[in-house]
PDB file of C-alpha atoms and ligand atoms in Angstrom:
ATOM      1  CA  MET A   1      77.768 -59.895 -23.287  1.00 75.00           C
ATOM      2  CA  ARG A   2      76.463 -56.225 -23.652  1.00 90.00           C
ATOM      3  CA  ILE A   3      74.014 -55.568 -20.775  1.00 95.00           C
ATOM      4  CA  ASN A   4      71.260 -52.826 -20.506  1.00 97.00           C
ATOM      5  CA  LEU A   5      68.900 -53.339 -17.530  1.00 98.00           C
ATOM      6  CA  LEU A   6      65.280 -52.072 -17.230  1.00 98.00           C
ATOM      7  CA  ILE A   7      64.532 -51.801 -13.566  1.00 98.00           C
ATOM      8  CA  LEU A   8      60.688 -51.270 -12.977  1.00 98.00           C
ATOM      9  CA  GLY A   9      60.853 -49.322  -9.712  1.00 97.00           C
ATOM     10  CA  GLY A  10      58.363 -47.843  -7.098  1.00 93.00           C
ATOM     11  CA  THR A  11      59.658 -49.836  -3.929  1.00 92.00           C
ATOM     12  CA  THR A  12      62.418 -49.684  -1.444  1.00 89.00           C
ATOM     13  CA  GLU A  13      63.735 -52.791  -2.937  1.00 93.00           C
ATOM     14  CA  ALA A  14      63.899 -51.253  -6.290  1.00 96.00           C
ATOM     15  CA  LYS A  15      65.884 -48.312  -4.992  1.00 95.00           C
ATOM     16  CA  ALA A  16      68.549 -50.797  -3.252  1.00 96.00           C
ATOM     17  CA  LEU A  17      68.927 -52.538  -6.533  1.00 98.00           C
ATOM     18  CA  ALA A  18      69.391 -49.373  -8.440  1.00 98.00           C
ATOM     19  CA  ALA A  19      72.244 -48.504  -5.985  1.00 98.00           C
ATOM     20  CA  ALA A  20      73.839 -52.072  -6.334  1.00 98.00           C
ATOM     21  CA  VAL A  21      73.908 -51.885  -9.983  1.00 97.00           C
ATOM     22  CA  SER A  22      75.227 -48.366 -10.334  1.00 97.00           C
ATOM     23  CA  GLU A  23      77.847 -49.465  -7.760  1.00 97.00           C
ATOM     24  CA  ALA A  24      78.779 -52.552 -10.011  1.00 96.00           C
ATOM     25  CA  GLY A  25      78.863 -50.352 -13.231  1.00 96.00           C
ATOM     26  CA  ILE A  26      76.074 -52.083 -14.894  1.00 97.00           C
ATOM     27  CA  PRO A  27      74.126 -49.891 -17.392  1.00 97.00           C
ATOM     28  CA  ALA A  28      70.435 -49.528 -16.334  1.00 98.00           C
ATOM     29  CA  VAL A  29      67.377 -47.424 -16.664  1.00 98.00           C
ATOM     30  CA  PHE A  30      64.957 -47.047 -13.803  1.00 98.00           C
ATOM     31  CA  SER A  31      61.363 -46.669 -14.462  1.00 98.00           C
ATOM     32  CA  LEU A  32      58.584 -45.146 -12.677  1.00 97.00           C
ATOM     33  CA  ALA A  33      54.975 -44.737 -13.324  1.00 96.00           C
ATOM     34  CA  GLY A  34      55.244 -41.076 -12.516  1.00 92.00           C
ATOM     35  CA  ARG A  35      52.342 -41.099  -9.725  1.00 87.00           C
ATOM     36  CA  VAL A  36      54.453 -39.217  -7.092  1.00 86.00           C
ATOM     37  CA  ALA A  37      55.097 -35.619  -7.639  1.00 83.00           C
ATOM     38  CA  ARG A  38      58.560 -35.527  -6.424  1.00 86.00           C
ATOM     39  CA  PRO A  39      60.364 -39.044  -7.219  1.00 87.00           C
ATOM     40  CA  LEU A  40      63.383 -39.714  -5.138  1.00 87.00           C
ATOM     41  CA  ASP A  41      66.560 -39.433  -7.323  1.00 89.00           C
ATOM     42  CA  GLN A  42      68.042 -42.600  -8.173  1.00 92.00           C
ATOM     43  CA  PRO A  43      71.879 -43.469  -8.967  1.00 95.00           C
ATOM     44  CA  VAL A  44      70.860 -44.673 -12.591  1.00 96.00           C
ATOM     45  CA  PRO A  45      68.938 -42.793 -15.208  1.00 97.00           C
ATOM     46  CA  MET A  46      65.208 -42.459 -14.841  1.00 97.00           C
ATOM     47  CA  ARG A  47      62.215 -42.434 -16.917  1.00 97.00           C
ATOM     48  CA  LEU A  48      58.670 -41.571 -16.048  1.00 96.00           C
ATOM     49  CA  GLY A  49      55.225 -42.650 -17.178  1.00 97.00           C
ATOM     50  CA  GLY A  50      53.622 -45.611 -18.415  1.00 98.00           C
ATOM     51  CA  PHE A  51      54.773 -47.202 -21.663  1.00 98.00           C
ATOM     52  CA  GLY A  52      51.743 -47.739 -23.222  1.00 98.00           C
ATOM     53  CA  GLY A  53      50.566 -51.355 -22.328  1.00 98.00           C
ATOM     54  CA  VAL A  54      52.440 -54.439 -23.576  1.00 98.00           C
ATOM     55  CA  ALA A  55      52.748 -53.293 -27.269  1.00 98.00           C
ATOM     56  CA  GLY A  56      54.361 -49.818 -26.061  1.00 98.00           C
ATOM     57  CA  LEU A  57      56.650 -51.846 -23.393  1.00 98.00           C
ATOM     58  CA  CYS A  58      57.971 -54.007 -26.364  1.00 98.00           C
ATOM     59  CA  ASP A  59      58.717 -50.832 -28.538  1.00 98.00           C
ATOM     60  CA  TYR A  60      60.526 -49.473 -25.545  1.00 98.00           C
ATOM     61  CA  LEU A  61      62.548 -52.631 -24.824  1.00 98.00           C
ATOM     62  CA  ARG A  62      63.458 -52.987 -28.647  1.00 98.00           C
ATOM     63  CA  ARG A  63      64.182 -49.232 -29.177  1.00 98.00           C
ATOM     64  CA  GLU A  64      66.377 -49.007 -26.021  1.00 98.00           C
ATOM     65  CA  LYS A  65      68.267 -52.354 -26.557  1.00 97.00           C
ATOM     66  CA  ILE A  66      67.361 -53.601 -23.266  1.00 98.00           C
ATOM     67  CA  THR A  67      68.719 -56.908 -22.401  1.00 97.00           C
ATOM     68  CA  HIS A  68      67.133 -57.725 -19.033  1.00 98.00           C
ATOM     69  CA  VAL A  69      64.023 -56.767 -17.248  1.00 98.00           C
ATOM     70  CA  ILE A  70      63.710 -56.513 -13.414  1.00 98.00           C
ATOM     71  CA  ASP A  71      60.498 -56.068 -12.134  1.00 98.00           C
ATOM     72  CA  ALA A  72      60.810 -54.575  -8.769  1.00 98.00           C
ATOM     73  CA  THR A  73      57.481 -53.003  -8.593  1.00 97.00           C
ATOM     74  CA  HIS A  74      55.038 -53.371  -5.568  1.00 95.00           C
ATOM     75  CA  PRO A  75      53.379 -56.497  -5.227  1.00 96.00           C
ATOM     76  CA  PHE A  76      49.826 -54.821  -6.027  1.00 96.00           C
ATOM     77  CA  ALA A  77      51.250 -53.294  -9.194  1.00 96.00           C
ATOM     78  CA  ALA A  78      49.526 -56.295 -10.903  1.00 97.00           C
ATOM     79  CA  GLN A  79      48.981 -54.552 -14.308  1.00 98.00           C
ATOM     80  CA  MET A  80      52.783 -53.486 -14.723  1.00 98.00           C
ATOM     81  CA  SER A  81      53.984 -56.927 -13.636  1.00 98.00           C
ATOM     82  CA  ARG A  82      51.506 -58.774 -16.087  1.00 98.00           C
ATOM     83  CA  ASN A  83      52.516 -56.495 -18.784  1.00 98.00           C
ATOM     84  CA  ALA A  84      56.299 -57.287 -17.973  1.00 98.00           C
ATOM     85  CA  VAL A  85      55.700 -61.000 -18.432  1.00 98.00           C
ATOM     86  CA  ALA A  86      53.849 -60.513 -21.495  1.00 98.00           C
ATOM     87  CA  ALA A  87      56.348 -58.171 -23.025  1.00 98.00           C
ATOM     88  CA  CYS A  88      59.384 -60.138 -22.119  1.00 98.00           C
ATOM     89  CA  ALA A  89      57.921 -63.320 -23.603  1.00 98.00           C
ATOM     90  CA  ASP A  90      56.903 -61.409 -26.816  1.00 98.00           C
ATOM     91  CA  CYS A  91      60.643 -59.705 -27.082  1.00 98.00           C
ATOM     92  CA  ASN A  92      62.406 -62.868 -25.977  1.00 97.00           C
ATOM     93  CA  LEU A  93      64.103 -61.170 -23.220  1.00 97.00           C
ATOM     94  CA  PRO A  94      64.908 -62.538 -19.584  1.00 97.00           C
ATOM     95  CA  LEU A  95      62.712 -61.289 -16.780  1.00 98.00           C
ATOM     96  CA  ILE A  96      63.191 -61.529 -13.016  1.00 98.00           C
ATOM     97  CA  ALA A  97      60.995 -60.097 -10.217  1.00 98.00           C
ATOM     98  CA  LEU A  98      62.466 -58.713  -7.062  1.00 97.00           C
ATOM     99  CA  SER A  99      59.905 -59.922  -4.600  1.00 95.00           C
ATOM    100  CA  ARG A 100      59.246 -59.953  -1.073  1.00 92.00           C
ATOM    101  CA  PRO A 101      57.373 -62.424   0.993  1.00 93.00           C
ATOM    102  CA  ALA A 102      53.802 -61.534   2.124  1.00 96.00           C
ATOM    103  CA  TRP A 103      53.410 -60.714   5.932  1.00 97.00           C
ATOM    104  CA  GLU A 104      52.310 -63.615   7.762  1.00 97.00           C
ATOM    105  CA  VAL A 105      50.024 -63.403  10.857  1.00 97.00           C
ATOM    106  CA  ALA A 106      51.812 -63.497  14.313  1.00 97.00           C
ATOM    107  CA  GLU A 107      50.959 -63.826  17.757  1.00 97.00           C
ATOM    108  CA  GLY A 108      48.839 -60.774  18.744  1.00 97.00           C
ATOM    109  CA  ASP A 109      47.537 -59.912  15.427  1.00 98.00           C
ATOM    110  CA  ARG A 110      43.818 -59.472  14.904  1.00 98.00           C
ATOM    111  CA  TRP A 111      43.767 -59.741  11.211  1.00 98.00           C
ATOM    112  CA  GLN A 112      40.569 -60.008   9.063  1.00 98.00           C
ATOM    113  CA  ARG A 113      41.958 -61.302   5.493  1.00 98.00           C
ATOM    114  CA  VAL A 114      40.010 -60.198   2.534  1.00 98.00           C
ATOM    115  CA  PRO A 115      40.672 -60.913  -1.088  1.00 98.00           C
ATOM    116  CA  ASP A 116      40.781 -57.670  -2.626  1.00 97.00           C
ATOM    117  CA  MET A 117      39.775 -53.890  -2.164  1.00 97.00           C
ATOM    118  CA  ALA A 118      36.048 -54.873  -2.514  1.00 97.00           C
ATOM    119  CA  GLY A 119      36.275 -57.161   0.303  1.00 98.00           C
ATOM    120  CA  ALA A 120      37.960 -54.337   2.437  1.00 98.00           C
ATOM    121  CA  VAL A 121      35.123 -51.916   1.690  1.00 98.00           C
ATOM    122  CA  ALA A 122      32.659 -54.647   2.432  1.00 98.00           C
ATOM    123  CA  ALA A 123      34.494 -55.419   5.690  1.00 98.00           C
ATOM    124  CA  LEU A 124      34.290 -51.620   6.598  1.00 97.00           C
ATOM    125  CA  GLY A 125      30.214 -51.641   6.765  1.00 94.00           C
ATOM    126  CA  GLY A 126      28.659 -50.950  10.180  1.00 94.00           C
ATOM    127  CA  PRO A 127      28.790 -48.307  12.707  1.00 97.00           C
ATOM    128  CA  ARG A 128      31.156 -45.281  12.717  1.00 98.00           C
ATOM    129  CA  ARG A 129      34.836 -45.965  13.668  1.00 98.00           C
ATOM    130  CA  THR A 130      38.135 -44.234  13.108  1.00 98.00           C
ATOM    131  CA  VAL A 131      39.898 -46.103  10.208  1.00 98.00           C
ATOM    132  CA  MET A 132      43.628 -45.965   9.250  1.00 98.00           C
ATOM    133  CA  LEU A 133      43.058 -46.376   5.527  1.00 98.00           C
ATOM    134  CA  ALA A 134      46.584 -47.269   4.133  1.00 96.00           C
ATOM    135  CA  VAL A 135      45.550 -48.299   0.742  1.00 96.00           C
ATOM    136  CA  GLY A 136      47.189 -45.566  -1.462  1.00 92.00           C
ATOM    137  CA  ARG A 137      45.641 -42.508  -3.142  1.00 91.00           C
ATOM    138  CA  MET A 138      44.375 -44.300  -6.075  1.00 92.00           C
ATOM    139  CA  HIS A 139      41.790 -46.429  -4.219  1.00 95.00           C
ATOM    140  CA  LEU A 140      40.225 -43.885  -1.853  1.00 96.00           C
ATOM    141  CA  ALA A 141      37.127 -43.333  -4.023  1.00 96.00           C
ATOM    142  CA  GLU A 142      36.491 -47.070  -3.705  1.00 97.00           C
ATOM    143  CA  PHE A 143      35.654 -46.548   0.017  1.00 98.00           C
ATOM    144  CA  ALA A 144      33.135 -44.025  -0.619  1.00 97.00           C
ATOM    145  CA  PRO A 145      30.148 -46.452   0.111  1.00 96.00           C
ATOM    146  CA  ASN A 146      31.244 -46.273   3.754  1.00 97.00           C
ATOM    147  CA  PRO A 147      31.123 -42.457   4.482  1.00 97.00           C
ATOM    148  CA  GLN A 148      30.066 -43.108   8.099  1.00 98.00           C
ATOM    149  CA  HIS A 149      33.809 -43.380   9.206  1.00 98.00           C
ATOM    150  CA  ARG A 150      36.534 -41.032  10.056  1.00 98.00           C
ATOM    151  CA  TYR A 151      39.338 -41.832   7.875  1.00 98.00           C
ATOM    152  CA  LEU A 152      43.043 -41.148   8.850  1.00 98.00           C
ATOM    153  CA  LEU A 153      45.187 -41.134   5.697  1.00 98.00           C
ATOM    154  CA  ARG A 154      48.785 -41.038   4.850  1.00 96.00           C
ATOM    155  CA  LEU A 155      49.714 -39.791   1.464  1.00 94.00           C
ATOM    156  CA  VAL A 156      53.020 -39.131  -0.204  1.00 91.00           C
ATOM    157  CA  ASP A 157      51.786 -35.832  -1.917  1.00 91.00           C
ATOM    158  CA  PRO A 158      49.203 -33.299  -0.640  1.00 93.00           C
ATOM    159  CA  PRO A 159      45.790 -34.080  -2.305  1.00 91.00           C
ATOM    160  CA  GLU A 160      44.531 -31.902  -5.046  1.00 89.00           C
ATOM    161  CA  GLY A 161      40.951 -31.020  -4.779  1.00 89.00           C
ATOM    162  CA  ALA A 162      38.371 -32.703  -2.563  1.00 92.00           C
ATOM    163  CA  LEU A 163      38.772 -36.275  -1.281  1.00 95.00           C
ATOM    164  CA  PRO A 164      36.114 -38.835  -2.047  1.00 95.00           C
ATOM    165  CA  LEU A 165      35.511 -39.266   1.673  1.00 97.00           C
ATOM    166  CA  PRO A 166      33.628 -36.738   3.684  1.00 96.00           C
ATOM    167  CA  ASP A 167      35.485 -37.028   6.910  1.00 97.00           C
ATOM    168  CA  CYS A 168      39.177 -37.634   6.704  1.00 96.00           C
ATOM    169  CA  HIS A 169      42.443 -36.261   8.209  1.00 97.00           C
ATOM    170  CA  VAL A 170      45.409 -36.481   5.684  1.00 97.00           C
ATOM    171  CA  ILE A 171      48.935 -36.593   6.813  1.00 96.00           C
ATOM    172  CA  VAL A 172      51.449 -36.005   3.901  1.00 95.00           C
ATOM    173  CA  ALA A 173      54.611 -38.054   4.569  1.00 94.00           C
ATOM    174  CA  ARG A 174      56.813 -40.490   2.703  1.00 89.00           C
ATOM    175  CA  GLY A 175      57.797 -43.753   4.332  1.00 86.00           C
ATOM    176  CA  PRO A 176      59.622 -45.926   5.647  1.00 87.00           C
ATOM    177  CA  PHE A 177      57.929 -45.333   9.089  1.00 94.00           C
ATOM    178  CA  GLY A 178      58.796 -46.533  12.517  1.00 96.00           C
ATOM    179  CA  GLU A 179      56.640 -48.636  14.733  1.00 97.00           C
ATOM    180  CA  ALA A 180      56.724 -46.383  17.742  1.00 97.00           C
ATOM    181  CA  ASP A 181      55.803 -43.523  15.482  1.00 97.00           C
ATOM    182  CA  ASP A 182      52.796 -45.314  14.161  1.00 98.00           C
ATOM    183  CA  ARG A 183      51.821 -46.462  17.458  1.00 98.00           C
ATOM    184  CA  ALA A 184      51.829 -42.928  18.693  1.00 98.00           C
ATOM    185  CA  LEU A 185      49.976 -41.659  15.542  1.00 98.00           C
ATOM    186  CA  MET A 186      47.290 -44.518  16.195  1.00 98.00           C
ATOM    187  CA  GLN A 187      46.696 -43.567  19.747  1.00 98.00           C
ATOM    188  CA  GLU A 188      46.592 -39.665  19.156  1.00 98.00           C
ATOM    189  CA  HIS A 189      43.882 -40.091  16.586  1.00 98.00           C
ATOM    190  CA  GLY A 190      42.252 -42.879  18.209  1.00 98.00           C
ATOM    191  CA  VAL A 191      42.307 -45.480  15.348  1.00 98.00           C
ATOM    192  CA  ASP A 192      39.911 -48.487  15.795  1.00 98.00           C
ATOM    193  CA  VAL A 193      40.831 -50.309  12.759  1.00 98.00           C
ATOM    194  CA  VAL A 194      43.667 -50.427  10.207  1.00 98.00           C
ATOM    195  CA  VAL A 195      43.124 -51.346   6.563  1.00 98.00           C
ATOM    196  CA  SER A 196      46.298 -52.379   4.738  1.00 98.00           C
ATOM    197  CA  LYS A 197      47.453 -54.185   1.553  1.00 98.00           C
ATOM    198  CA  ASN A 198      49.605 -57.163   2.424  1.00 98.00           C
ATOM    199  CA  ALA A 199      52.658 -55.428   0.881  1.00 95.00           C
ATOM    200  CA  GLY A 200      55.230 -57.535   2.725  1.00 94.00           C
ATOM    201  CA  GLY A 201      58.646 -56.192   3.383  1.00 89.00           C
ATOM    202  CA  SER A 202      59.772 -53.856   6.194  1.00 87.00           C
ATOM    203  CA  GLY A 203      59.029 -50.429   4.620  1.00 84.00           C
ATOM    204  CA  ALA A 204      55.319 -50.333   5.157  1.00 91.00           C
ATOM    205  CA  GLN A 205      55.263 -52.808   8.100  1.00 95.00           C
ATOM    206  CA  ALA A 206      55.367 -50.325  10.962  1.00 97.00           C
ATOM    207  CA  LYS A 207      51.543 -49.754  11.023  1.00 98.00           C
ATOM    208  CA  ILE A 208      51.225 -53.569  11.270  1.00 98.00           C
ATOM    209  CA  LEU A 209      53.361 -53.897  14.045  1.00 98.00           C
ATOM    210  CA  ALA A 210      51.883 -50.785  15.723  1.00 98.00           C
ATOM    211  CA  ALA A 211      48.211 -52.226  15.424  1.00 98.00           C
ATOM    212  CA  ARG A 212      49.651 -55.640  16.842  1.00 98.00           C
ATOM    213  CA  ALA A 213      51.169 -53.736  19.908  1.00 98.00           C
ATOM    214  CA  LEU A 214      47.909 -51.939  20.478  1.00 98.00           C
ATOM    215  CA  GLY A 215      45.633 -54.951  19.830  1.00 98.00           C
ATOM    216  CA  LEU A 216      43.787 -53.108  17.085  1.00 98.00           C
ATOM    217  CA  PRO A 217      42.121 -55.099  14.277  1.00 98.00           C
ATOM    218  CA  VAL A 218      43.604 -55.010  10.641  1.00 98.00           C
ATOM    219  CA  ILE A 219      41.658 -55.621   7.522  1.00 98.00           C
ATOM    220  CA  MET A 220      44.337 -57.262   5.456  1.00 98.00           C
ATOM    221  CA  ILE A 221      44.001 -57.190   1.769  1.00 98.00           C
ATOM    222  CA  ASP A 222      45.536 -60.412   0.104  1.00 98.00           C
ATOM    223  CA  ARG A 223      48.108 -59.891  -2.731  1.00 97.00           C
ATOM    224  CA  PRO A 224      46.689 -60.189  -6.370  1.00 97.00           C
ATOM    225  CA  THR A 225      47.505 -63.275  -8.339  1.00 95.00           C
ATOM    226  CA  LEU A 226      50.420 -62.818 -10.844  1.00 96.00           C
ATOM    227  CA  PRO A 227      51.475 -65.041 -13.748  1.00 97.00           C
ATOM    228  CA  ALA A 228      54.385 -67.515 -12.954  1.00 95.00           C
ATOM    229  CA  ARG A 229      57.905 -65.732 -13.436  1.00 97.00           C
ATOM    230  CA  ARG A 230      61.391 -66.347 -12.221  1.00 97.00           C
ATOM    231  CA  GLU A 231      61.689 -64.551  -8.638  1.00 97.00           C
ATOM    232  CA  ALA A 232      64.628 -63.458  -6.603  1.00 97.00           C
ATOM    233  CA  SER A 233      64.127 -62.475  -2.909  1.00 95.00           C
ATOM    234  CA  CYS A 234      67.246 -60.109  -2.689  1.00 96.00           C
ATOM    235  CA  VAL A 235      69.406 -57.681  -4.369  1.00 97.00           C
ATOM    236  CA  ALA A 236      72.240 -60.184  -4.513  1.00 97.00           C
ATOM    237  CA  GLU A 237      70.230 -62.827  -6.220  1.00 97.00           C
ATOM    238  CA  VAL A 238      69.433 -60.540  -8.996  1.00 98.00           C
ATOM    239  CA  LEU A 239      72.943 -59.580  -9.577  1.00 97.00           C
ATOM    240  CA  ASP A 240      73.932 -63.198  -9.647  1.00 96.00           C
ATOM    241  CA  TRP A 241      71.024 -63.995 -12.295  1.00 97.00           C
ATOM    242  CA  ILE A 242      72.327 -60.998 -14.421  1.00 95.00           C
ATOM    243  CA  ALA A 243      75.718 -62.397 -14.409  1.00 93.00           C
ATOM    244  CA  HIS A 244      74.393 -65.881 -15.304  1.00 90.00           C
ATOM    245  CA  SER A 245      71.239 -65.451 -17.123  1.00 81.00           C
ATOM    246  CA  GLY A 246      72.037 -65.065 -20.870  1.00 59.00           C
ATOM    247  CA  THR A 247      68.862 -65.335 -22.628  1.00 46.00           C
ATOM    248  CA  ASP A 248      67.302 -68.175 -20.354  1.00 45.00           C
ATOM    249  CA  ARG A 249      63.517 -67.346 -19.687  1.00 43.00           C
ATOM    250  CA  GLY A 250      62.559 -70.033 -17.483  1.00 40.00           C
ATOM    251  CA  VAL A 251      60.409 -69.547 -14.392  1.00 41.00           C
TER     252      VAL A 251
HETATM  253  P1  NAP B 301      49.550 -50.921 -11.945  1.00 93.76           P
HETATM  254  O1  NAP B 301      48.275 -50.645 -11.502  1.00 93.76           O
HETATM  255  O2  NAP B 301      50.280 -52.236 -12.039  1.00 93.76           O
HETATM  256  O3  NAP B 301      50.102 -50.354 -13.314  1.00 93.76           O
HETATM  257  C1  NAP B 301      49.155 -49.493 -14.116  1.00 93.76           C
HETATM  258  C2  NAP B 301      49.956 -48.979 -15.146  1.00 93.76           C
HETATM  259  O4  NAP B 301      50.895 -47.924 -14.686  1.00 93.76           O
HETATM  260  C3  NAP B 301      50.887 -49.917 -15.891  1.00 93.76           C
HETATM  261  O5  NAP B 301      50.044 -50.534 -16.984  1.00 93.76           O
HETATM  262  C4  NAP B 301      51.955 -48.776 -16.583  1.00 93.76           C
HETATM  263  O6  NAP B 301      51.286 -48.313 -17.692  1.00 93.76           O
HETATM  264  C5  NAP B 301      52.173 -48.030 -15.505  1.00 93.76           C
HETATM  265  N1  NAP B 301      53.275 -48.311 -14.481  1.00 93.76           N
HETATM  266  C6  NAP B 301      53.145 -49.016 -13.139  1.00 93.76           C
HETATM  267  N2  NAP B 301      54.336 -49.123 -12.878  1.00 93.76           N
HETATM  268  C7  NAP B 301      55.108 -48.601 -13.695  1.00 93.76           C
HETATM  269  C8  NAP B 301      56.536 -48.427 -13.706  1.00 93.76           C
HETATM  270  N3  NAP B 301      57.335 -48.850 -12.779  1.00 93.76           N
HETATM  271  N4  NAP B 301      57.140 -47.788 -14.792  1.00 93.76           N
HETATM  272  C9  NAP B 301      56.374 -47.372 -15.764  1.00 93.76           C
HETATM  273  N5  NAP B 301      54.939 -47.371 -15.830  1.00 93.76           N
HETATM  274  C10 NAP B 301      54.552 -47.977 -14.992  1.00 93.76           C
HETATM  275  O7  NAP B 301      50.661 -50.112 -10.964  1.00 93.76           O
HETATM  276  P2  NAP B 301      50.205 -49.344  -9.557  1.00 93.76           P
HETATM  277  O8  NAP B 301      49.787 -50.120  -8.658  1.00 93.76           O
HETATM  278  O9  NAP B 301      49.389 -48.086  -9.942  1.00 93.76           O
HETATM  279  O10 NAP B 301      51.664 -48.842  -9.338  1.00 93.76           O
HETATM  280  C11 NAP B 301      52.295 -47.665  -9.893  1.00 93.76           C
HETATM  281  C12 NAP B 301      53.729 -47.647  -9.330  1.00 93.76           C
HETATM  282  O11 NAP B 301      53.639 -47.397  -7.903  1.00 93.76           O
HETATM  283  C13 NAP B 301      54.470 -48.825  -9.626  1.00 93.76           C
HETATM  284  O12 NAP B 301      56.023 -48.386  -9.789  1.00 93.76           O
HETATM  285  C14 NAP B 301      54.523 -49.464  -8.166  1.00 93.76           C
HETATM  286  O13 NAP B 301      55.772 -50.215  -7.768  1.00 93.76           O
HETATM  287  C15 NAP B 301      54.399 -48.255  -7.226  1.00 93.76           C
HETATM  288  N6  NAP B 301      53.660 -48.721  -5.994  1.00 93.76           N
HETATM  289  C16 NAP B 301      52.587 -49.093  -5.877  1.00 93.76           C
HETATM  290  C17 NAP B 301      51.950 -49.490  -4.827  1.00 93.76           C
HETATM  291  C18 NAP B 301      50.668 -50.161  -4.902  1.00 93.76           C
HETATM  292  O14 NAP B 301      50.085 -50.465  -3.670  1.00 93.76           O
HETATM  293  N7  NAP B 301      50.074 -50.503  -5.958  1.00 93.76           N
HETATM  294  C19 NAP B 301      52.550 -48.949  -3.635  1.00 93.76           C
HETATM  295  C20 NAP B 301      53.657 -48.427  -3.678  1.00 93.76           C
HETATM  296  C21 NAP B 301      54.374 -48.265  -4.812  1.00 93.76           C
HETATM  297  P3  NAP B 301      51.323 -48.612 -19.239  1.00 93.76           P
HETATM  298  O15 NAP B 301      50.522 -49.661 -19.318  1.00 93.76           O
HETATM  299  O16 NAP B 301      50.879 -47.390 -19.974  1.00 93.76           O
HETATM  300  O17 NAP B 301      52.906 -49.029 -19.338  1.00 93.76           O
END
């Protein structure tokens, strides 16, 4: 059977998958939203930018004669994941998500779990603290109702223009990061509390491990709920699915 994969990327796992399919000689296109100024090179052809919703994605899938879609986006990229489910159903294409389990609370953790970004904003009311706000550039403005804090931000690209938070310190860096480095960073800046999405996986976990080691509280944002879809937990499982999937669309 002719194979032509669409990999929806933006994660460490997506990069590993691209390397594996390239190694296996399987034709694939790697798709990124185009949020980052200098995306990392991939060993398969890349495309950048949104598709234009479900209809745009369907057009793309048909035009490019895609045979399989692998959703290896971040667990908080809910819109893209929902669109992928809808478009693959419309186009009768097999879809699998390369997903990673959420982080679980462990001994020493001081988590306050909140259901969403608004919950994190609400949890940050109260007197001034130094907050490591690790929610991504797109969500910073939502924290404007809490201008009393000092925010430590780590962004992939230097910010363009003023940030929506009056007192913040920006570090421009691209992960993955190490626990010891994050511990040192938190100590250097006197961080009182960390705000994080429950991303899961190892690439973004250093700050959670560092907070645990330092006994710092973490406001942990739960993952969004996604439609049911077939899921794989590792690259090998995706390769196996590609080899055996045909047009089976079960979840
Ligand atoms: P999102 O809210 O789910 O997506 C919004 C829109 O961006 C989608 O509807 C789609 O536009 C476009 N888009 C998203 N991912 C795309 C992809 N891989 N290829 C082409 N278009 C894409 O997504 P997001 O949370 O902004 O995340 C954007 C990207 O950053 C994803 O690739 C994700 O894996 C990565 N990322 C996200 C986070 C996070 O915390 N959300 C963290 C790390 C990395 P159209 O509707 O026009 O197709």
